[in-house]
mmCIF file of N, CA and C in Angstrom:
data_model
loop_
_atom_site.group_PDB
_atom_site.id
_atom_site.type_symbol
_atom_site.label_atom_id
_atom_site.label_comp_id
_atom_site.label_asym_id
_atom_site.label_seq_id
_atom_site.Cartn_x
_atom_site.Cartn_y
_atom_site.Cartn_z
ATOM 1 N N UNK A 1 -0.082 -3.715 10.795
ATOM 2 C CA UNK A 1 -0.148 -4.614 9.647
ATOM 3 C C UNK A 1 1.213 -4.757 8.975
ATOM 4 N N UNK A 2 2.278 -4.241 9.617
ATOM 5 C CA UNK A 2 3.596 -4.428 9.017
ATOM 6 C C UNK A 2 4.202 -5.705 9.594
ATOM 7 N N UNK A 3 5.058 -6.332 8.822
ATOM 8 C CA UNK A 3 5.633 -7.610 9.254
ATOM 9 C C UNK A 3 7.128 -7.461 9.460
ATOM 10 N N UNK A 4 7.527 -6.291 9.933
ATOM 11 C CA UNK A 4 8.958 -6.077 10.131
ATOM 12 C C UNK A 4 9.413 -6.698 11.445
ATOM 13 N N UNK A 5 10.629 -7.180 11.436
ATOM 14 C CA UNK A 5 11.158 -7.747 12.670
ATOM 15 C C UNK A 5 11.567 -6.614 13.600
ATOM 16 N N UNK A 6 11.768 -6.948 14.865
ATOM 17 C CA UNK A 6 12.084 -5.938 15.875
ATOM 18 C C UNK A 6 13.359 -5.171 15.530
ATOM 19 N N UNK A 7 14.387 -5.858 15.070
ATOM 20 C CA UNK A 7 15.643 -5.151 14.794
ATOM 21 C C UNK A 7 15.469 -4.163 13.645
ATOM 22 N N UNK A 8 14.599 -4.491 12.669
ATOM 23 C CA UNK A 8 14.350 -3.533 11.590
ATOM 24 C C UNK A 8 13.632 -2.311 12.144
ATOM 25 N N UNK A 9 12.648 -2.527 13.005
ATOM 26 C CA UNK A 9 11.894 -1.403 13.562
ATOM 27 C C UNK A 9 12.810 -0.481 14.360
ATOM 28 N N UNK A 10 13.755 -1.061 15.086
ATOM 29 C CA UNK A 10 14.665 -0.244 15.890
ATOM 30 C C UNK A 10 15.550 0.626 15.015
ATOM 31 N N UNK A 11 15.737 0.224 13.771
ATOM 32 C CA UNK A 11 16.644 0.971 12.899
ATOM 33 C C UNK A 11 15.946 2.090 12.141
ATOM 34 N N UNK A 12 14.628 2.233 12.307
ATOM 35 C CA UNK A 12 13.908 3.253 11.553
ATOM 36 C C UNK A 12 13.822 4.552 12.343
ATOM 37 N N UNK A 13 14.173 5.649 11.693
ATOM 38 C CA UNK A 13 14.127 6.948 12.346
ATOM 39 C C UNK A 13 13.277 7.893 11.521
ATOM 40 N N UNK A 14 12.589 8.802 12.193
ATOM 41 C CA UNK A 14 11.882 9.855 11.478
ATOM 42 C C UNK A 14 12.887 10.888 10.984
ATOM 43 N N UNK A 15 12.492 11.642 9.974
ATOM 44 C CA UNK A 15 13.397 12.644 9.407
ATOM 45 C C UNK A 15 13.858 13.628 10.473
ATOM 46 N N UNK A 16 13.030 13.925 11.470
ATOM 47 C CA UNK A 16 13.378 14.873 12.509
ATOM 48 C C UNK A 16 14.487 14.393 13.426
ATOM 49 N N UNK A 17 14.729 13.076 13.443
ATOM 50 C CA UNK A 17 15.758 12.513 14.337
ATOM 51 C C UNK A 17 17.107 12.389 13.656
ATOM 52 N N UNK A 18 17.180 12.752 12.378
ATOM 53 C CA UNK A 18 18.406 12.539 11.615
ATOM 54 C C UNK A 18 19.340 13.733 11.715
ATOM 55 N N UNK A 19 20.601 13.512 11.326
ATOM 56 C CA UNK A 19 21.586 14.593 11.337
ATOM 57 C C UNK A 19 21.133 15.734 10.431
ATOM 58 N N UNK A 20 20.606 15.391 9.271
ATOM 59 C CA UNK A 20 20.023 16.388 8.369
ATOM 60 C C UNK A 20 18.908 15.724 7.600
ATOM 61 N N UNK A 21 17.978 16.513 7.123
ATOM 62 C CA UNK A 21 16.854 15.953 6.383
ATOM 63 C C UNK A 21 17.351 15.470 5.023
ATOM 64 N N UNK A 22 17.116 14.191 4.699
ATOM 65 C CA UNK A 22 17.529 13.705 3.376
ATOM 66 C C UNK A 22 16.862 14.521 2.265
ATOM 67 N N UNK A 23 17.582 14.712 1.188
ATOM 68 C CA UNK A 23 17.027 15.456 0.059
ATOM 69 C C UNK A 23 17.034 14.548 -1.169
ATOM 70 N N UNK A 24 16.148 14.849 -2.105
ATOM 71 C CA UNK A 24 16.072 14.063 -3.331
ATOM 72 C C UNK A 24 17.338 14.264 -4.147
ATOM 73 N N UNK A 25 18.013 13.184 -4.489
ATOM 74 C CA UNK A 25 19.163 13.291 -5.380
ATOM 75 C C UNK A 25 18.746 12.896 -6.789
ATOM 76 N N UNK A 26 17.672 12.112 -6.887
ATOM 77 C CA UNK A 26 17.133 11.758 -8.203
ATOM 78 C C UNK A 26 15.638 11.571 -8.056
ATOM 79 N N UNK A 27 14.874 12.317 -8.832
ATOM 80 C CA UNK A 27 13.431 12.142 -8.792
ATOM 81 C C UNK A 27 13.014 11.214 -9.912
ATOM 82 N N UNK A 28 12.310 10.161 -9.541
ATOM 83 C CA UNK A 28 11.807 9.230 -10.547
ATOM 84 C C UNK A 28 10.848 9.930 -11.493
ATOM 85 N N UNK A 29 10.668 9.357 -12.662
ATOM 86 C CA UNK A 29 9.758 9.965 -13.630
ATOM 87 C C UNK A 29 8.329 9.587 -13.315
ATOM 88 N N UNK A 30 7.454 10.567 -13.337
ATOM 89 C CA UNK A 30 6.030 10.278 -13.157
ATOM 90 C C UNK A 30 5.406 10.116 -14.528
ATOM 91 N N UNK A 31 4.743 8.992 -14.725
ATOM 92 C CA UNK A 31 4.080 8.748 -16.008
ATOM 93 C C UNK A 31 2.573 8.821 -15.811
ATOM 94 N N UNK A 32 1.955 9.760 -16.511
ATOM 95 C CA UNK A 32 0.497 9.872 -16.430
ATOM 96 C C UNK A 32 -0.139 8.643 -17.071
ATOM 97 N N UNK A 33 -1.061 7.994 -16.363
ATOM 98 C CA UNK A 33 -1.735 6.844 -16.975
ATOM 99 C C UNK A 33 -2.705 7.313 -18.050
ATOM 100 N N UNK A 34 -3.050 6.405 -18.967
ATOM 101 C CA UNK A 34 -3.940 6.792 -20.058
ATOM 102 C C UNK A 34 -5.323 7.195 -19.547
ATOM 103 N N UNK A 35 -5.706 6.665 -18.381
ATOM 104 C CA UNK A 35 -7.024 7.003 -17.825
ATOM 105 C C UNK A 35 -6.930 8.124 -16.793
ATOM 106 N N UNK A 36 -5.861 8.928 -16.874
ATOM 107 C CA UNK A 36 -5.657 9.989 -15.880
ATOM 108 C C UNK A 36 -6.810 10.982 -15.914
ATOM 109 N N UNK A 37 -7.326 11.353 -14.732
ATOM 110 C CA UNK A 37 -8.356 12.389 -14.699
ATOM 111 C C UNK A 37 -7.787 13.701 -15.213
ATOM 112 N N UNK A 38 -8.604 14.455 -15.909
ATOM 113 C CA UNK A 38 -8.152 15.735 -16.453
ATOM 114 C C UNK A 38 -8.782 16.867 -15.679
ATOM 115 N N UNK A 39 -8.183 18.033 -15.800
ATOM 116 C CA UNK A 39 -8.766 19.184 -15.134
ATOM 117 C C UNK A 39 -7.715 20.159 -14.678
ATOM 118 N N UNK A 40 -8.149 21.050 -13.791
ATOM 119 C CA UNK A 40 -7.252 22.056 -13.230
ATOM 120 C C UNK A 40 -6.847 21.631 -11.826
ATOM 121 N N UNK A 41 -5.828 22.321 -11.313
ATOM 122 C CA UNK A 41 -5.422 22.045 -9.944
ATOM 123 C C UNK A 41 -4.463 20.883 -9.881
ATOM 124 N N UNK A 42 -4.473 20.194 -8.736
ATOM 125 C CA UNK A 42 -3.534 19.096 -8.598
ATOM 126 C C UNK A 42 -4.148 17.950 -7.818
ATOM 127 N N UNK A 43 -3.603 16.797 -8.093
ATOM 128 C CA UNK A 43 -3.966 15.587 -7.362
ATOM 129 C C UNK A 43 -2.830 15.320 -6.378
ATOM 130 N N UNK A 44 -3.051 14.364 -5.473
ATOM 131 C CA UNK A 44 -1.961 14.005 -4.565
ATOM 132 C C UNK A 44 -2.069 12.525 -4.216
ATOM 133 N N UNK A 45 -0.918 11.973 -3.867
ATOM 134 C CA UNK A 45 -0.827 10.628 -3.301
ATOM 135 C C UNK A 45 0.140 10.747 -2.138
ATOM 136 N N UNK A 46 -0.298 10.350 -0.925
ATOM 137 C CA UNK A 46 0.588 10.394 0.244
ATOM 138 C C UNK A 46 1.072 8.983 0.525
ATOM 139 N N UNK A 47 2.383 8.820 0.516
ATOM 140 C CA UNK A 47 2.993 7.509 0.694
ATOM 141 C C UNK A 47 3.816 7.478 1.966
ATOM 142 N N UNK A 48 3.777 6.345 2.654
ATOM 143 C CA UNK A 48 4.704 6.114 3.754
ATOM 144 C C UNK A 48 5.856 5.333 3.141
ATOM 145 N N UNK A 49 7.036 5.953 3.127
ATOM 146 C CA UNK A 49 8.182 5.315 2.486
ATOM 147 C C UNK A 49 9.285 5.060 3.506
ATOM 148 N N UNK A 50 10.088 4.075 3.198
ATOM 149 C CA UNK A 50 11.311 3.837 3.962
ATOM 150 C C UNK A 50 12.464 4.219 3.060
ATOM 151 N N UNK A 51 13.310 5.119 3.563
ATOM 152 C CA UNK A 51 14.524 5.495 2.842
ATOM 153 C C UNK A 51 15.637 4.632 3.423
ATOM 154 N N UNK A 52 16.184 3.769 2.584
ATOM 155 C CA UNK A 52 17.236 2.850 3.025
ATOM 156 C C UNK A 52 18.539 3.600 3.270
ATOM 157 N N UNK A 53 19.492 2.918 3.897
ATOM 158 C CA UNK A 53 20.802 3.528 4.182
ATOM 159 C C UNK A 53 21.478 4.023 2.913
ATOM 160 N N UNK A 54 21.145 3.415 1.784
ATOM 161 C CA UNK A 54 21.742 3.795 0.498
ATOM 162 C C UNK A 54 21.015 4.970 -0.146
ATOM 163 N N UNK A 55 19.853 5.356 0.415
ATOM 164 C CA UNK A 55 19.048 6.401 -0.205
ATOM 165 C C UNK A 55 17.952 5.846 -1.098
ATOM 166 N N UNK A 56 17.953 4.507 -1.278
ATOM 167 C CA UNK A 56 16.885 3.895 -2.070
ATOM 168 C C UNK A 56 15.567 3.999 -1.322
ATOM 169 N N UNK A 57 14.474 4.025 -2.076
ATOM 170 C CA UNK A 57 13.142 4.226 -1.512
ATOM 171 C C UNK A 57 12.309 2.964 -1.651
ATOM 172 N N UNK A 58 11.654 2.588 -0.564
ATOM 173 C CA UNK A 58 10.715 1.474 -0.594
ATOM 174 C C UNK A 58 9.379 1.989 -0.069
ATOM 175 N N UNK A 59 8.332 1.860 -0.869
ATOM 176 C CA UNK A 59 7.014 2.318 -0.420
ATOM 177 C C UNK A 59 6.439 1.271 0.526
ATOM 178 N N UNK A 60 6.106 1.699 1.735
ATOM 179 C CA UNK A 60 5.554 0.786 2.722
ATOM 180 C C UNK A 60 4.035 0.740 2.640
ATOM 181 N N UNK A 61 3.425 1.916 2.527
ATOM 182 C CA UNK A 61 1.975 1.916 2.350
ATOM 183 C C UNK A 61 1.503 3.207 1.721
ATOM 184 N N UNK A 62 0.322 3.110 1.110
ATOM 185 C CA UNK A 62 -0.346 4.283 0.558
ATOM 186 C C UNK A 62 -1.233 4.820 1.677
ATOM 187 N N UNK A 63 -0.936 6.030 2.151
ATOM 188 C CA UNK A 63 -1.649 6.600 3.278
ATOM 189 C C UNK A 63 -2.970 7.216 2.826
ATOM 190 N N UNK A 64 -2.926 7.930 1.703
ATOM 191 C CA UNK A 64 -4.097 8.675 1.258
ATOM 192 C C UNK A 64 -3.879 9.079 -0.193
ATOM 193 N N UNK A 65 -4.959 9.351 -0.910
ATOM 194 C CA UNK A 65 -4.836 9.813 -2.288
ATOM 195 C C UNK A 65 -6.116 10.518 -2.701
ATOM 196 N N UNK A 66 -6.000 11.366 -3.725
ATOM 197 C CA UNK A 66 -7.175 12.064 -4.235
ATOM 198 C C UNK A 66 -7.777 11.328 -5.424
ATOM 199 N N UNK A 67 -6.944 10.646 -6.197
ATOM 200 C CA UNK A 67 -7.403 9.948 -7.411
ATOM 201 C C UNK A 67 -6.716 8.585 -7.473
ATOM 202 N N UNK A 68 -7.518 7.539 -7.442
ATOM 203 C CA UNK A 68 -6.973 6.172 -7.453
ATOM 204 C C UNK A 68 -6.041 5.921 -8.645
ATOM 205 N N UNK A 69 -6.341 6.570 -9.777
ATOM 206 C CA UNK A 69 -5.558 6.323 -11.002
ATOM 207 C C UNK A 69 -4.092 6.700 -10.843
ATOM 208 N N UNK A 70 -3.780 7.567 -9.865
ATOM 209 C CA UNK A 70 -2.402 8.040 -9.713
ATOM 210 C C UNK A 70 -1.596 7.230 -8.690
ATOM 211 N N UNK A 71 -2.237 6.287 -7.992
ATOM 212 C CA UNK A 71 -1.535 5.563 -6.924
ATOM 213 C C UNK A 71 -0.365 4.750 -7.474
ATOM 214 N N UNK A 72 -0.611 3.954 -8.510
ATOM 215 C CA UNK A 72 0.464 3.102 -9.051
ATOM 216 C C UNK A 72 1.586 3.935 -9.666
ATOM 217 N N UNK A 73 1.266 4.930 -10.524
ATOM 218 C CA UNK A 73 2.381 5.726 -11.063
ATOM 219 C C UNK A 73 3.154 6.501 -9.995
ATOM 220 N N UNK A 74 2.475 6.972 -8.953
ATOM 221 C CA UNK A 74 3.184 7.700 -7.889
ATOM 222 C C UNK A 74 4.086 6.751 -7.115
ATOM 223 N N UNK A 75 3.604 5.528 -6.864
ATOM 224 C CA UNK A 75 4.414 4.519 -6.169
ATOM 225 C C UNK A 75 5.656 4.183 -6.987
ATOM 226 N N UNK A 76 5.467 4.011 -8.304
ATOM 227 C CA UNK A 76 6.614 3.703 -9.177
ATOM 228 C C UNK A 76 7.607 4.850 -9.198
ATOM 229 N N UNK A 77 7.095 6.084 -9.255
ATOM 230 C CA UNK A 77 7.962 7.249 -9.261
ATOM 231 C C UNK A 77 8.779 7.304 -7.969
ATOM 232 N N UNK A 78 8.097 7.056 -6.826
ATOM 233 C CA UNK A 78 8.785 7.115 -5.532
ATOM 234 C C UNK A 78 9.888 6.062 -5.469
ATOM 235 N N UNK A 79 9.575 4.837 -5.904
ATOM 236 C CA UNK A 79 10.571 3.759 -5.794
ATOM 237 C C UNK A 79 11.698 3.933 -6.797
ATOM 238 N N UNK A 80 11.491 4.795 -7.776
ATOM 239 C CA UNK A 80 12.518 5.082 -8.764
ATOM 240 C C UNK A 80 13.356 6.292 -8.343
ATOM 241 N N UNK A 81 12.972 6.929 -7.240
ATOM 242 C CA UNK A 81 13.675 8.111 -6.748
ATOM 243 C C UNK A 81 14.784 7.696 -5.783
ATOM 244 N N UNK A 82 15.725 8.606 -5.566
ATOM 245 C CA UNK A 82 16.781 8.370 -4.590
ATOM 246 C C UNK A 82 16.928 9.603 -3.707
ATOM 247 N N UNK A 83 17.210 9.352 -2.433
ATOM 248 C CA UNK A 83 17.491 10.422 -1.487
ATOM 249 C C UNK A 83 18.955 10.360 -1.087
ATOM 250 N N UNK A 84 19.434 11.451 -0.518
ATOM 251 C CA UNK A 84 20.752 11.393 0.109
ATOM 252 C C UNK A 84 20.625 10.394 1.270
ATOM 253 N N UNK A 85 21.679 9.617 1.538
ATOM 254 C CA UNK A 85 21.577 8.590 2.585
ATOM 255 C C UNK A 85 21.269 9.202 3.953
ATOM 256 N N UNK A 86 20.229 8.701 4.631
ATOM 257 C CA UNK A 86 19.915 9.224 5.961
ATOM 258 C C UNK A 86 21.013 8.836 6.950
ATOM 259 N N UNK A 87 21.367 9.767 7.843
ATOM 260 C CA UNK A 87 22.350 9.418 8.867
ATOM 261 C C UNK A 87 21.935 10.005 10.205
ATOM 262 N N UNK A 88 22.323 9.305 11.253
ATOM 263 C CA UNK A 88 22.053 9.736 12.619
ATOM 264 C C UNK A 88 23.350 9.544 13.400
ATOM 265 N N UNK A 89 23.826 10.622 14.006
ATOM 266 C CA UNK A 89 25.117 10.584 14.731
ATOM 267 C C UNK A 89 26.234 10.068 13.823
ATOM 268 N N UNK A 90 26.170 10.470 12.556
ATOM 269 C CA UNK A 90 27.226 10.096 11.621
ATOM 270 C C UNK A 90 27.105 8.700 11.041
ATOM 271 N N UNK A 91 26.140 7.910 11.502
ATOM 272 C CA UNK A 91 25.964 6.542 11.012
ATOM 273 C C UNK A 91 24.815 6.493 10.004
ATOM 274 N N UNK A 92 25.002 5.735 8.928
ATOM 275 C CA UNK A 92 23.916 5.544 7.963
ATOM 276 C C UNK A 92 22.791 4.738 8.635
ATOM 277 N N UNK A 93 21.578 5.213 8.491
ATOM 278 C CA UNK A 93 20.428 4.528 9.100
ATOM 279 C C UNK A 93 19.275 4.475 8.099
ATOM 280 N N UNK A 94 18.315 3.610 8.403
ATOM 281 C CA UNK A 94 17.077 3.584 7.616
ATOM 282 C C UNK A 94 16.114 4.585 8.234
ATOM 283 N N UNK A 95 15.320 5.205 7.402
ATOM 284 C CA UNK A 95 14.436 6.253 7.886
ATOM 285 C C UNK A 95 13.037 6.072 7.302
ATOM 286 N N UNK A 96 12.040 6.485 8.062
ATOM 287 C CA UNK A 96 10.662 6.414 7.590
ATOM 288 C C UNK A 96 10.149 7.835 7.383
ATOM 289 N N UNK A 97 9.412 8.031 6.313
ATOM 290 C CA UNK A 97 9.000 9.377 5.914
ATOM 291 C C UNK A 97 7.644 9.297 5.240
ATOM 292 N N UNK A 98 6.747 10.211 5.600
ATOM 293 C CA UNK A 98 5.485 10.308 4.869
ATOM 294 C C UNK A 98 5.672 11.331 3.766
ATOM 295 N N UNK A 99 5.558 10.875 2.526
ATOM 296 C CA UNK A 99 5.896 11.685 1.367
ATOM 297 C C UNK A 99 4.629 12.066 0.610
ATOM 298 N N UNK A 100 4.254 13.343 0.667
ATOM 299 C CA UNK A 100 3.099 13.765 -0.123
ATOM 300 C C UNK A 100 3.565 14.111 -1.543
ATOM 301 N N UNK A 101 3.100 13.346 -2.514
ATOM 302 C CA UNK A 101 3.475 13.593 -3.902
ATOM 303 C C UNK A 101 2.342 14.365 -4.574
ATOM 304 N N UNK A 102 2.661 15.542 -5.078
ATOM 305 C CA UNK A 102 1.651 16.368 -5.732
ATOM 306 C C UNK A 102 1.765 16.211 -7.247
ATOM 307 N N UNK A 103 0.622 16.039 -7.872
ATOM 308 C CA UNK A 103 0.591 15.765 -9.307
ATOM 309 C C UNK A 103 -0.306 16.800 -9.979
ATOM 310 N N UNK A 104 0.254 17.632 -10.857
ATOM 311 C CA UNK A 104 -0.588 18.614 -11.542
ATOM 312 C C UNK A 104 -1.550 17.900 -12.484
ATOM 313 N N UNK A 105 -2.802 18.279 -12.411
ATOM 314 C CA UNK A 105 -3.759 17.756 -13.393
ATOM 315 C C UNK A 105 -3.494 18.469 -14.706
ATOM 316 N N UNK A 106 -3.816 17.808 -15.802
ATOM 317 C CA UNK A 106 -3.580 18.468 -17.080
ATOM 318 C C UNK A 106 -4.634 18.078 -18.092
#
């Protein structure tokens, strides 16, 4: 269901294929929605993201989640985050990563 062109697909690498695993250089702020479920433990949202050559994050799809109310804020947090630029053989590349975001309930 993705509409990426062939050349874009060829440029995507998994984190395991990179020179080093990109790390978060800036974590976006997570904002609890007013209708956030309360309780103990944690919620999660698993996102398939593309980390651009610049380290910018683009959410491609929501893979799974425990609470629907957290999907939009987790997506916003992810797209507001930055990673170190992914590289392969010394060249900046785009990378695809499944990012499990854990959210403490409160």
